[in-house]
Coordinates of C-alpha atoms in Angstrom, one line a residue:
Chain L
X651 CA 20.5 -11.6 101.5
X652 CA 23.5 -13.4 102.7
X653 CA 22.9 -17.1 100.4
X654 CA 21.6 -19.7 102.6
X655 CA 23.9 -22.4 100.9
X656 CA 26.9 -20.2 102.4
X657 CA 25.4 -20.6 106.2
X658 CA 23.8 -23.7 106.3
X659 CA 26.8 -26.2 106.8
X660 CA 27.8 -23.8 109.8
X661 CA 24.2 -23.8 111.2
X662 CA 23.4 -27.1 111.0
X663 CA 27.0 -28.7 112.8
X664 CA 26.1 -26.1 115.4
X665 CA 23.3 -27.1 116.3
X666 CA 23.8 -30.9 116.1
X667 CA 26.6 -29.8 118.5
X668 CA 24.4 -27.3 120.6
X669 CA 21.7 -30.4 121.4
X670 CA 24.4 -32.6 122.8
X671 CA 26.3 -29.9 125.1
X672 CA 22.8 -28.7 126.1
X673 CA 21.9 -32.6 126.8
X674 CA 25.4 -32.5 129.0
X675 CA 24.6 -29.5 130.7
X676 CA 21.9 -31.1 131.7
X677 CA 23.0 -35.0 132.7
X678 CA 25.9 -33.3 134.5
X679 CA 24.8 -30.1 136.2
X680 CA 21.0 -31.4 137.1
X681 CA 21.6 -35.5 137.5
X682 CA 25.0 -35.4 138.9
X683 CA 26.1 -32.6 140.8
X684 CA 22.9 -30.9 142.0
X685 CA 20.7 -34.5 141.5
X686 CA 17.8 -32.4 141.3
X687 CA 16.5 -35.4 139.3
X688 CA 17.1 -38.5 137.0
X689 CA 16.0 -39.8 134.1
X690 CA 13.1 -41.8 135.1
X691 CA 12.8 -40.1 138.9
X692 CA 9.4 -39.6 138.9
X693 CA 8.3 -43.5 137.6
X694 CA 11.2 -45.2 139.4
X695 CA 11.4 -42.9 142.8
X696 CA 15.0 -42.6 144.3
X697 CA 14.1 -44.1 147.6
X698 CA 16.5 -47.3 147.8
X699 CA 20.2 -48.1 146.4
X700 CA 18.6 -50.5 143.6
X701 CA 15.9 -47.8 142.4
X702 CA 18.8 -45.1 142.0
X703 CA 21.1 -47.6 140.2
X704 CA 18.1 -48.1 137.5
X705 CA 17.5 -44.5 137.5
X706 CA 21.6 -44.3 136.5
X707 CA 21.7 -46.8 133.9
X708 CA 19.0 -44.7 132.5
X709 CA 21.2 -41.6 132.6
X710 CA 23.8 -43.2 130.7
X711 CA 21.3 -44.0 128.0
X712 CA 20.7 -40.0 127.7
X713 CA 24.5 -39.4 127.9
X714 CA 25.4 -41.8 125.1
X715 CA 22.6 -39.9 123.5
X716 CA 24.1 -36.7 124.0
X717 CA 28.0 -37.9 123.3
X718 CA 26.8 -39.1 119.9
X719 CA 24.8 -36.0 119.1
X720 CA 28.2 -34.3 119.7
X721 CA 30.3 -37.0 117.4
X722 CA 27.7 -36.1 114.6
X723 CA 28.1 -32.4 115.1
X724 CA 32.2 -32.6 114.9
X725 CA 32.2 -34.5 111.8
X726 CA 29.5 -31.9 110.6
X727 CA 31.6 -29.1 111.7
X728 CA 34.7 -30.6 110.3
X729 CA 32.9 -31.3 106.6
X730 CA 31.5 -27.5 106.7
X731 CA 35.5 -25.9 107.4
X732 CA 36.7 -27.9 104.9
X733 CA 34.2 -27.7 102.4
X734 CA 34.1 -24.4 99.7
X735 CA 31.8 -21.2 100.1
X736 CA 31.0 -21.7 103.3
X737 CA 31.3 -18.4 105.5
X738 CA 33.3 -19.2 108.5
X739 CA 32.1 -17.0 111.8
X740 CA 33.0 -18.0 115.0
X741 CA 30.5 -16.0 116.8
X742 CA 28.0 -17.6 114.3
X743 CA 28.9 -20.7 115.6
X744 CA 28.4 -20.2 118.9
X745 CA 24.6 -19.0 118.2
X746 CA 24.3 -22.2 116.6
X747 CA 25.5 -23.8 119.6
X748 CA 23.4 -21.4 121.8
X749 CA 20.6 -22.6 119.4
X750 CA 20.8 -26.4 120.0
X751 CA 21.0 -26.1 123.6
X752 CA 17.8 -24.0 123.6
X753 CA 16.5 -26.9 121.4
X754 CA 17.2 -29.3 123.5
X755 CA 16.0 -27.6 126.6
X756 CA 12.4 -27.1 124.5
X757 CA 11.6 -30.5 123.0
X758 CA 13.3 -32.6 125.8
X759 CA 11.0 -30.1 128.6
X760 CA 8.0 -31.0 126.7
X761 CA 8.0 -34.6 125.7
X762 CA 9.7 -35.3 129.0
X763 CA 8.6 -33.1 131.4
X764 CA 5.2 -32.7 130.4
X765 CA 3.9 -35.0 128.3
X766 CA 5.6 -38.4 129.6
X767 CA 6.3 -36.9 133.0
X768 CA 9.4 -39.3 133.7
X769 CA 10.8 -36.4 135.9
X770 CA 10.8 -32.9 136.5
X771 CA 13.2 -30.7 136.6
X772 CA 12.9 -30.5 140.5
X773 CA 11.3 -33.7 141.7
X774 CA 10.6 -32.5 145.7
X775 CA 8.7 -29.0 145.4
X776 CA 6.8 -27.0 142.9
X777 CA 7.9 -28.8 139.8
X778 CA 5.4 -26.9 137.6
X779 CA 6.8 -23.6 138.1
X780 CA 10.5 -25.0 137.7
X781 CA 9.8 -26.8 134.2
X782 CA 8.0 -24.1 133.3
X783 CA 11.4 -21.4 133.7
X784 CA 13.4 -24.9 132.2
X785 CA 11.4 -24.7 128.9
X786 CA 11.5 -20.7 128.7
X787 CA 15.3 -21.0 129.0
X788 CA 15.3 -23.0 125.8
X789 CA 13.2 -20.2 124.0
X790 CA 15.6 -17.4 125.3
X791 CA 18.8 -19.7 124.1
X792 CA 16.9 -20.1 120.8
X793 CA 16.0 -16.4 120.2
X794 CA 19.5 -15.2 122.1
X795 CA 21.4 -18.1 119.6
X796 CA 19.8 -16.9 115.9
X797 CA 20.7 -13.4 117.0
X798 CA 24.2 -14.4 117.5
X799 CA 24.3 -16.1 114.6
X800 CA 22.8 -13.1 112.2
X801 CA 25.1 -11.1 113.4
X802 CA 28.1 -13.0 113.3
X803 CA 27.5 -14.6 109.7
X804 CA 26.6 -10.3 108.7
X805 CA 30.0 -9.6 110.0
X806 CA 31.7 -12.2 108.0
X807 CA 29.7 -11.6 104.9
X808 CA 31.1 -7.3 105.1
X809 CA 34.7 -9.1 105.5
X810 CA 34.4 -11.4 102.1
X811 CA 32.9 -8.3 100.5
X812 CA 35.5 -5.4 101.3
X813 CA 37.0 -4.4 98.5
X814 CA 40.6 -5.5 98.0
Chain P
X1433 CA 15.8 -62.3 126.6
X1434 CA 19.4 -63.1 125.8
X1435 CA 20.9 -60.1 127.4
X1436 CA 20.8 -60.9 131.0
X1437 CA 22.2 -64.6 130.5
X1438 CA 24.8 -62.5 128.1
X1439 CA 25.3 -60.1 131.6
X1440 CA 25.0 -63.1 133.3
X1441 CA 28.2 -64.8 131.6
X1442 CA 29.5 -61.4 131.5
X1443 CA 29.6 -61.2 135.8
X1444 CA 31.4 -64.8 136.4
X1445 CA 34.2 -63.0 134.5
X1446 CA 34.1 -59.6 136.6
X1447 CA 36.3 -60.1 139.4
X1448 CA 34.2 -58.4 142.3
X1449 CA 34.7 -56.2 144.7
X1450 CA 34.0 -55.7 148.7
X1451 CA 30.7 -53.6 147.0
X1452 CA 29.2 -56.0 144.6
X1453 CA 26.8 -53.0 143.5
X1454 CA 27.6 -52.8 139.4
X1455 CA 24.9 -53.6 136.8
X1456 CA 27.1 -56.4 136.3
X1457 CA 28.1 -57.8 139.4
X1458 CA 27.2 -61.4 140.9
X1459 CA 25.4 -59.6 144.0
X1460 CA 22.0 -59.4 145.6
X1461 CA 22.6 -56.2 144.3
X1462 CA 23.5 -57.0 141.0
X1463 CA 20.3 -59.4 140.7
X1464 CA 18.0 -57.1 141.7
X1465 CA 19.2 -54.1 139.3
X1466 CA 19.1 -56.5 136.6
X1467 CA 15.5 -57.7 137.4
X1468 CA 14.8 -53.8 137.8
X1469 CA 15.7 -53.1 134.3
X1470 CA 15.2 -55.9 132.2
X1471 CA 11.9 -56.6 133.4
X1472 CA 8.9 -56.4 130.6
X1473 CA 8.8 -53.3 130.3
X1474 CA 12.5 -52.6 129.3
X1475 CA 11.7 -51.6 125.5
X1476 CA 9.0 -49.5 126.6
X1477 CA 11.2 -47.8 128.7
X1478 CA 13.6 -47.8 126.4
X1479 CA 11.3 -46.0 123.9
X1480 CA 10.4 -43.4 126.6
X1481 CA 14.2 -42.4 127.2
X1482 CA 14.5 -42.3 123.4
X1483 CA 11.2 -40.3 122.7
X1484 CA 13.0 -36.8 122.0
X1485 CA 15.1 -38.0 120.0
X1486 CA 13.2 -38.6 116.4
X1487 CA 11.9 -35.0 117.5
X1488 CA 15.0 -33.3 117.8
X1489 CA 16.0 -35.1 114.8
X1490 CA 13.2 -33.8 112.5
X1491 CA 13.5 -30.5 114.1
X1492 CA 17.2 -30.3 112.8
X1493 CA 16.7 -31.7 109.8
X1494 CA 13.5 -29.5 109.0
X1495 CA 15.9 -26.3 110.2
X1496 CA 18.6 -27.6 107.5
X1497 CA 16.0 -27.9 104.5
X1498 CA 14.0 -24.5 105.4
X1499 CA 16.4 -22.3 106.8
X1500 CA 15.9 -18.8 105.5
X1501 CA 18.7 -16.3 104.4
X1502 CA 20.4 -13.9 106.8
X1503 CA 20.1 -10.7 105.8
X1504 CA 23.1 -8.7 104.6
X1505 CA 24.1 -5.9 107.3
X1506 CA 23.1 -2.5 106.0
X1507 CA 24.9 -0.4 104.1
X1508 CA 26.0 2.0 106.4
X1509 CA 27.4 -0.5 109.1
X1510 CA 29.0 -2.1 105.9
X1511 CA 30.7 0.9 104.8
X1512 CA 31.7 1.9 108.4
X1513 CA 33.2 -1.2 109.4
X1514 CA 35.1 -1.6 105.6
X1515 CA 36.3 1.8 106.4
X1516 CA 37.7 0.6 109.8
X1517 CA 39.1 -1.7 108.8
X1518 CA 40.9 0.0 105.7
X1519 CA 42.2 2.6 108.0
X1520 CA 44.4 -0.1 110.1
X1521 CA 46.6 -1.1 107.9
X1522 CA 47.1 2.4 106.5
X1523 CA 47.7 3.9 110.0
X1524 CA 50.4 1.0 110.5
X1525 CA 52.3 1.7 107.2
X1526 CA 52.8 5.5 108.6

């Protein structure tokens, strides 16, 4: 067994770092460029200039959210590179990564898309079905991260064992 | 609430625009937004958009404590891959 105290540093900057990209991908790809929704679109509908300036201000709540979650993780990262006995993988890392975004995808799709219902993923049509494939994307990135990380922190651990 | 006489102070110094439409702004605009957000229910609101994160927090913090070992690779794909590896640099000094 590859020592936890050797993979834990790596993990846990990744994934601090995983939650905020994931949060970008999300502010930028589904608030901004395709505006398939906002942060409160479904309490404070988009229907005049005033109720989409609220529903921004609320977005850049969630993205100062998301830009501290990804200070945190790069002065994670950068104390778990510099500190001893830590096995270094870059493909580990990105699992990690891979790992908080699927995080993110599953806690922020349940709390709010389900439970507080602030928006859906697609506010105009069938916003059941497309929540529902939101929050199975984050179990796929979870499962699809840890196996990137296995085998990335396995390959690392044969190269600090090869025989010199 | 001292934020929107603090916003307040804030717009006479914001030289505006032919738009007026910033959360800041002296503006019809500007008024409304304001009244839309800083109404009563801005800290419940406030708590609503913050709700995941004391989840996410735990969850992370919960995955740094508990985290389980990786397992080491087996032997065979251990021994192949050393064995690679050992050949490169032999193949290069020929």
């Amino acid at each position: 067994m590859i020592p936890r105290e050797a993979t834990r540093p790596l993990v846990t900057a990744g994934v601090v770092l995983g939650i905020g990209m994931g949060g970008f991908v999300d502010g930028i790809l589904f608030h901004q460029i395709l505006q398939l929704h906002n942060m409160l679109s479904n309490w404070v509908l988009r229907d005049s200039l005033v109720n989409e300036q609220i529903n921004m201000v609320w977005d850049g709540f969630f993205h100062a959210f998301t830009w501290a979650s990804v200070a945190v993780g790069l002065v994670l990262l950068w104390r778990a590179v510099t500190r001893p006995g830590v096995l270094l993988s870059g493909q580990a890392l990105l699992g990690a990564i891979l790992f908080g975004a699927g995080l993110f995808n599953l806690v922020e799709g349940t709390i709010d898309h389900e439970i507080l219902q602030v928006h859906h993923v697609y506010q105009n049509g069938n916003h059941l079905l497309w929540d529902m494939v939101f929050l199975l994307s984050g179990v796929v990135l979870m499962a699809a991260g840890w196996l990137t990380m296995r085998t990335g922190f396995q390959k690392a651990h044969s190269c600090t064992q090869k025989p010199v | 609430m001292r934020l929107p006489r603090y916003l307040a102070a804030v717009t006479a110094a914001v030289p505006t625009t032919v738009a007026h439409a910033c959360t800041v702004c002296d503006s019809a605009n500007g008024h409304q937004l304001r009244a839309g957000l800083f109404n009563g229910h801005f800290l419940h609101t406030l708590g609503v958009v913050a709700a995941p994160v004391p989840v996410l927090l735990g969850a992370v913090l919960l995955l740094h404590r508990l985290l389980p070992g990786f397992p080491e690779p087996s032997t065979e794909h251990a021994t192949a891959q050393t064995f690679s590896r050992d050949l490169v640099p032999a193949e290069a000094a020929q």
